[in-house]
Amino acid sequence: MSPARTPRYTVPGLGVDEGRQVIDLLTLRLHALNDLALTLKHIHWNVVGPHFIAVHEMLDPQTAAVRDMADAAAERISALGGEPQGTPGVLVKERTWDDYSVGRADAIAHLGALDLVYTGIIEDHRAAVEKAGEIDPVTEDLLIEHLRGLEQFQWFVRAHLESSSGSLSNAGADTEEAAAAAAAASPKRAAAKRTPAKKTALPAPAKKTTTAAAAKKTAKKTASKRTTR
């Protein structure tokens, strides 16, 4: 990413060079948030499978919240005297990551990949928080507020990937494709490990014995119920 030009003015209490440093931090965060909003919509449109409706409907509120985060980052850049860049061309030119790589796929597979997306943006936001804290506590506070929401959204995603023992089905995967494959395969592996319980033979039913007296009594009862027309 090319560094931002030094603004002609910035917020009171910061020098213009400090303002430029914070604008640089926020510009990449703005790109990341805009990219995340697009990725969430892409997944929203391309999920299939038994968990479709749960995941489809879970992602829209996340998209709206991430767009609000992007708006707040852009407005902070403007307040610092910078010029927020929101066009797709600038995003693609300046970002440090590739496009989301999973197309139409099972909902759980998408969540496995999305977990990695959230990990990347959260780690980068945390690094930006640390740098912003040395210069501008207001921007630091803004990014911390973003993190609170982003980490909650990742928790929602991970709840679909977590086993009862607390392990994630995509653990150890370092690419979106690998994470998607691991998440999608996990229920199948669990099903394959299940073995049916052994059937135990039931004891043979006791043979019924009918005494002559009992037979005579039964015949008498049956006869009493018969009616003639």
Short mmCIF file of C-alpha atoms in Angstrom, two decimals:
data_model
loop_
_atom_site.label_atom_id
_atom_site.label_comp_id
_atom_site.label_asym_id
_atom_site.label_seq_id
_atom_site.Cartn_x
_atom_site.Cartn_y
_atom_site.Cartn_z
CA MET A 1 0.00 0.00 0.00
CA SER A 2 1.37 3.41 -0.95
CA PRO A 3 1.60 5.77 2.07
CA ALA A 4 -1.00 8.52 2.34
CA ARG A 5 0.04 12.05 1.60
CA THR A 6 0.65 14.21 4.64
CA PRO A 7 -2.60 16.08 5.37
CA ARG A 8 -2.66 19.88 5.49
CA TYR A 9 -4.42 19.70 8.85
CA THR A 10 -5.40 17.05 11.38
CA VAL A 11 -7.24 16.76 14.70
CA PRO A 12 -6.11 18.97 17.60
CA GLY A 13 -3.38 17.39 19.67
CA LEU A 14 -1.75 15.53 16.76
CA GLY A 15 0.86 16.76 14.34
CA VAL A 16 0.18 16.37 10.64
CA ASP A 17 2.86 13.69 10.35
CA GLU A 18 1.20 11.74 13.17
CA GLY A 19 -2.13 12.22 11.43
CA ARG A 20 -0.66 10.70 8.27
CA GLN A 21 0.58 7.65 10.17
CA VAL A 22 -2.87 7.03 11.63
CA ILE A 23 -4.48 7.54 8.20
CA ASP A 24 -2.14 4.86 6.82
CA LEU A 25 -3.25 2.45 9.55
CA LEU A 26 -6.92 3.16 8.98
CA THR A 27 -6.73 2.94 5.20
CA LEU A 28 -5.75 -0.72 5.24
CA ARG A 29 -8.35 -1.41 7.94
CA LEU A 30 -10.95 0.26 5.70
CA HIS A 31 -9.94 -1.98 2.79
CA ALA A 32 -10.13 -5.06 5.04
CA LEU A 33 -13.60 -4.17 6.32
CA ASN A 34 -14.95 -3.42 2.84
CA ASP A 35 -13.51 -6.70 1.61
CA LEU A 36 -15.03 -8.58 4.56
CA ALA A 37 -18.48 -7.09 3.89
CA LEU A 38 -18.28 -8.27 0.26
CA THR A 39 -17.04 -11.71 1.35
CA LEU A 40 -19.90 -12.12 3.82
CA LYS A 41 -22.41 -11.30 1.07
CA HIS A 42 -20.68 -13.73 -1.30
CA ILE A 43 -21.06 -16.50 1.27
CA HIS A 44 -24.66 -15.45 2.00
CA TRP A 45 -25.48 -16.00 -1.70
CA ASN A 46 -23.54 -19.26 -2.13
CA VAL A 47 -24.33 -21.43 0.90
CA VAL A 48 -26.19 -24.70 0.32
CA GLY A 49 -27.02 -27.76 2.36
CA PRO A 50 -28.97 -28.60 5.52
CA HIS A 51 -27.62 -25.57 7.44
CA PHE A 52 -28.46 -23.15 4.63
CA ILE A 53 -31.11 -21.03 6.33
CA ALA A 54 -29.26 -20.73 9.66
CA VAL A 55 -26.05 -19.53 8.03
CA HIS A 56 -27.78 -17.48 5.31
CA GLU A 57 -29.71 -15.49 7.92
CA MET A 58 -26.80 -15.25 10.38
CA LEU A 59 -24.57 -13.44 7.88
CA ASP A 60 -26.80 -10.47 6.98
CA PRO A 61 -26.57 -8.77 10.42
CA GLN A 62 -22.81 -9.35 10.35
CA THR A 63 -22.59 -7.70 6.92
CA ALA A 64 -24.54 -4.67 8.12
CA ALA A 65 -22.36 -4.30 11.22
CA VAL A 66 -19.12 -4.60 9.23
CA ARG A 67 -20.35 -1.94 6.78
CA ASP A 68 -20.95 0.35 9.77
CA MET A 69 -17.38 -0.35 10.93
CA ALA A 70 -16.05 0.57 7.48
CA ASP A 71 -18.08 3.79 7.54
CA ALA A 72 -16.66 4.72 10.95
CA ALA A 73 -13.10 4.04 9.76
CA ALA A 74 -13.64 6.15 6.63
CA GLU A 75 -15.09 9.04 8.63
CA ARG A 76 -12.14 8.92 11.04
CA ILE A 77 -9.76 9.18 8.08
CA SER A 78 -11.66 12.27 6.91
CA ALA A 79 -11.58 13.79 10.42
CA LEU A 80 -7.80 13.30 10.47
CA GLY A 81 -7.52 15.30 7.25
CA GLY A 82 -7.17 12.31 4.93
CA GLU A 83 -9.07 11.08 1.92
CA PRO A 84 -10.78 7.67 2.40
CA GLN A 85 -10.62 5.45 -0.67
CA GLY A 86 -13.63 3.19 -1.15
CA THR A 87 -13.45 2.17 -4.79
CA PRO A 88 -12.97 -1.50 -5.75
CA GLY A 89 -9.89 -0.69 -7.85
CA VAL A 90 -8.03 0.90 -4.95
CA LEU A 91 -9.03 -1.93 -2.62
CA VAL A 92 -7.66 -4.58 -4.98
CA LYS A 93 -4.50 -2.57 -5.69
CA GLU A 94 -3.60 -1.86 -2.07
CA ARG A 95 -4.80 -4.94 -0.17
CA THR A 96 -2.27 -7.53 1.05
CA TRP A 97 -4.49 -10.62 0.67
CA ASP A 98 -6.18 -12.58 -2.13
CA ASP A 99 -9.87 -12.90 -2.95
CA TYR A 100 -11.98 -15.32 -0.93
CA SER A 101 -11.52 -18.64 -2.70
CA VAL A 102 -14.63 -20.76 -1.98
CA GLY A 103 -17.61 -20.66 -4.37
CA ARG A 104 -20.91 -22.51 -4.09
CA ALA A 105 -20.44 -24.91 -1.19
CA ASP A 106 -21.97 -26.50 1.89
CA ALA A 107 -22.73 -23.98 4.63
CA ILE A 108 -20.38 -25.64 7.13
CA ALA A 109 -17.57 -25.65 4.55
CA HIS A 110 -18.02 -21.90 4.09
CA LEU A 111 -17.92 -21.36 7.85
CA GLY A 112 -14.66 -23.29 8.06
CA ALA A 113 -13.14 -20.89 5.52
CA LEU A 114 -14.79 -17.80 7.02
CA ASP A 115 -13.21 -18.61 10.37
CA LEU A 116 -9.79 -18.10 8.75
CA VAL A 117 -10.96 -14.83 7.20
CA TYR A 118 -12.01 -13.56 10.62
CA THR A 119 -8.73 -14.70 12.17
CA GLY A 120 -6.77 -12.71 9.60
CA ILE A 121 -8.74 -9.47 10.00
CA ILE A 122 -8.78 -9.75 13.81
CA GLU A 123 -5.01 -10.28 14.00
CA ASP A 124 -4.39 -7.28 11.72
CA HIS A 125 -6.85 -5.12 13.68
CA ARG A 126 -5.04 -6.01 16.91
CA ALA A 127 -1.69 -5.02 15.38
CA ALA A 128 -3.23 -1.72 14.26
CA VAL A 129 -4.63 -1.14 17.76
CA GLU A 130 -1.14 -1.51 19.21
CA LYS A 131 0.34 1.02 16.76
CA ALA A 132 -2.56 3.47 17.06
CA GLY A 133 -2.25 3.39 20.85
CA GLU A 134 1.21 4.94 20.57
CA ILE A 135 -0.14 7.92 18.60
CA ASP A 136 -3.90 8.42 18.84
CA PRO A 137 -6.06 6.94 21.63
CA VAL A 138 -9.27 7.93 19.80
CA THR A 139 -8.42 5.74 16.79
CA GLU A 140 -7.24 3.04 19.18
CA ASP A 141 -10.65 3.13 20.88
CA LEU A 142 -12.44 2.94 17.51
CA LEU A 143 -10.49 -0.16 16.46
CA ILE A 144 -11.02 -1.81 19.84
CA GLU A 145 -14.76 -1.33 19.38
CA HIS A 146 -14.46 -3.00 15.96
CA LEU A 147 -12.62 -5.91 17.54
CA ARG A 148 -15.39 -6.44 20.07
CA GLY A 149 -17.86 -7.03 17.22
CA LEU A 150 -15.50 -8.99 14.98
CA GLU A 151 -14.55 -11.39 17.75
CA GLN A 152 -18.20 -11.95 18.61
CA PHE A 153 -18.97 -12.75 14.96
CA GLN A 154 -16.11 -15.24 14.85
CA TRP A 155 -17.54 -16.86 17.96
CA PHE A 156 -20.88 -17.29 16.14
CA VAL A 157 -19.03 -18.92 13.24
CA ARG A 158 -16.94 -21.18 15.45
CA ALA A 159 -20.00 -22.40 17.35
CA HIS A 160 -20.93 -24.31 14.17
CA LEU A 161 -17.43 -25.82 13.94
CA GLU A 162 -16.85 -26.75 17.57
CA SER A 163 -17.25 -30.28 18.87
CA SER A 164 -18.60 -31.14 22.31
CA SER A 165 -14.99 -31.60 23.46
CA GLY A 166 -14.13 -28.02 22.44
CA SER A 167 -12.04 -28.66 19.32
CA LEU A 168 -12.63 -26.91 15.98
CA SER A 169 -13.19 -29.08 12.91
CA ASN A 170 -10.92 -26.83 10.80
CA ALA A 171 -8.08 -26.72 13.32
CA GLY A 172 -4.64 -26.72 11.68
CA ALA A 173 -5.88 -25.65 8.24
CA ASP A 174 -3.88 -22.75 6.82
CA THR A 175 -5.82 -22.07 3.61
CA GLU A 176 -9.49 -21.34 3.03
CA GLU A 177 -9.85 -24.40 0.80
CA ALA A 178 -8.28 -26.69 3.39
CA ALA A 179 -10.40 -25.21 6.18
CA ALA A 180 -13.56 -25.64 4.11
CA ALA A 181 -12.71 -29.26 3.28
CA ALA A 182 -11.92 -30.10 6.92
CA ALA A 183 -15.11 -28.51 8.21
CA ALA A 184 -17.29 -30.24 5.60
CA ALA A 185 -15.67 -33.64 6.19
CA SER A 186 -15.87 -33.59 9.97
CA PRO A 187 -19.50 -34.83 10.36
CA LYS A 188 -18.84 -37.59 7.81
CA ARG A 189 -15.79 -38.77 9.72
CA ALA A 190 -17.77 -38.79 12.94
CA ALA A 191 -20.52 -40.82 11.29
CA ALA A 192 -18.00 -43.28 9.88
CA LYS A 193 -16.57 -43.88 13.34
CA ARG A 194 -19.92 -44.82 14.77
CA THR A 195 -20.47 -48.56 15.02
CA PRO A 196 -23.91 -50.04 15.57
CA ALA A 197 -24.54 -51.59 18.94
CA LYS A 198 -24.35 -55.37 19.02
CA LYS A 199 -27.72 -57.03 18.94
CA THR A 200 -28.35 -59.36 21.83
CA ALA A 201 -30.49 -62.40 21.15
CA LEU A 202 -33.80 -62.34 22.95
CA PRO A 203 -34.75 -65.48 24.86
CA ALA A 204 -37.12 -67.74 22.97
CA PRO A 205 -40.73 -67.21 24.05
CA ALA A 206 -42.11 -69.86 26.39
CA LYS A 207 -44.37 -72.38 24.72
CA LYS A 208 -47.99 -72.00 25.59
CA THR A 209 -49.63 -75.05 27.06
CA THR A 210 -53.36 -75.45 27.05
CA THR A 211 -55.01 -77.77 29.50
CA ALA A 212 -58.14 -79.63 28.52
CA ALA A 213 -60.16 -77.71 31.13
CA ALA A 214 -58.87 -74.34 29.86
CA ALA A 215 -59.67 -75.31 26.28
CA LYS A 216 -63.19 -76.33 27.24
CA LYS A 217 -63.68 -73.01 29.09
CA THR A 218 -62.45 -70.98 26.11
CA ALA A 219 -64.76 -72.82 23.73
CA LYS A 220 -67.70 -72.14 26.01
CA LYS A 221 -66.88 -68.37 26.10
CA THR A 222 -66.60 -68.21 22.34
CA ALA A 223 -69.91 -69.99 21.87
CA SER A 224 -71.70 -67.60 24.18
CA LYS A 225 -70.64 -64.64 22.01
CA ARG A 226 -72.01 -66.04 18.78
CA THR A 227 -75.34 -64.78 17.56
CA THR A 228 -77.63 -66.17 14.90
CA ARG A 229 -79.40 -64.01 12.29
#
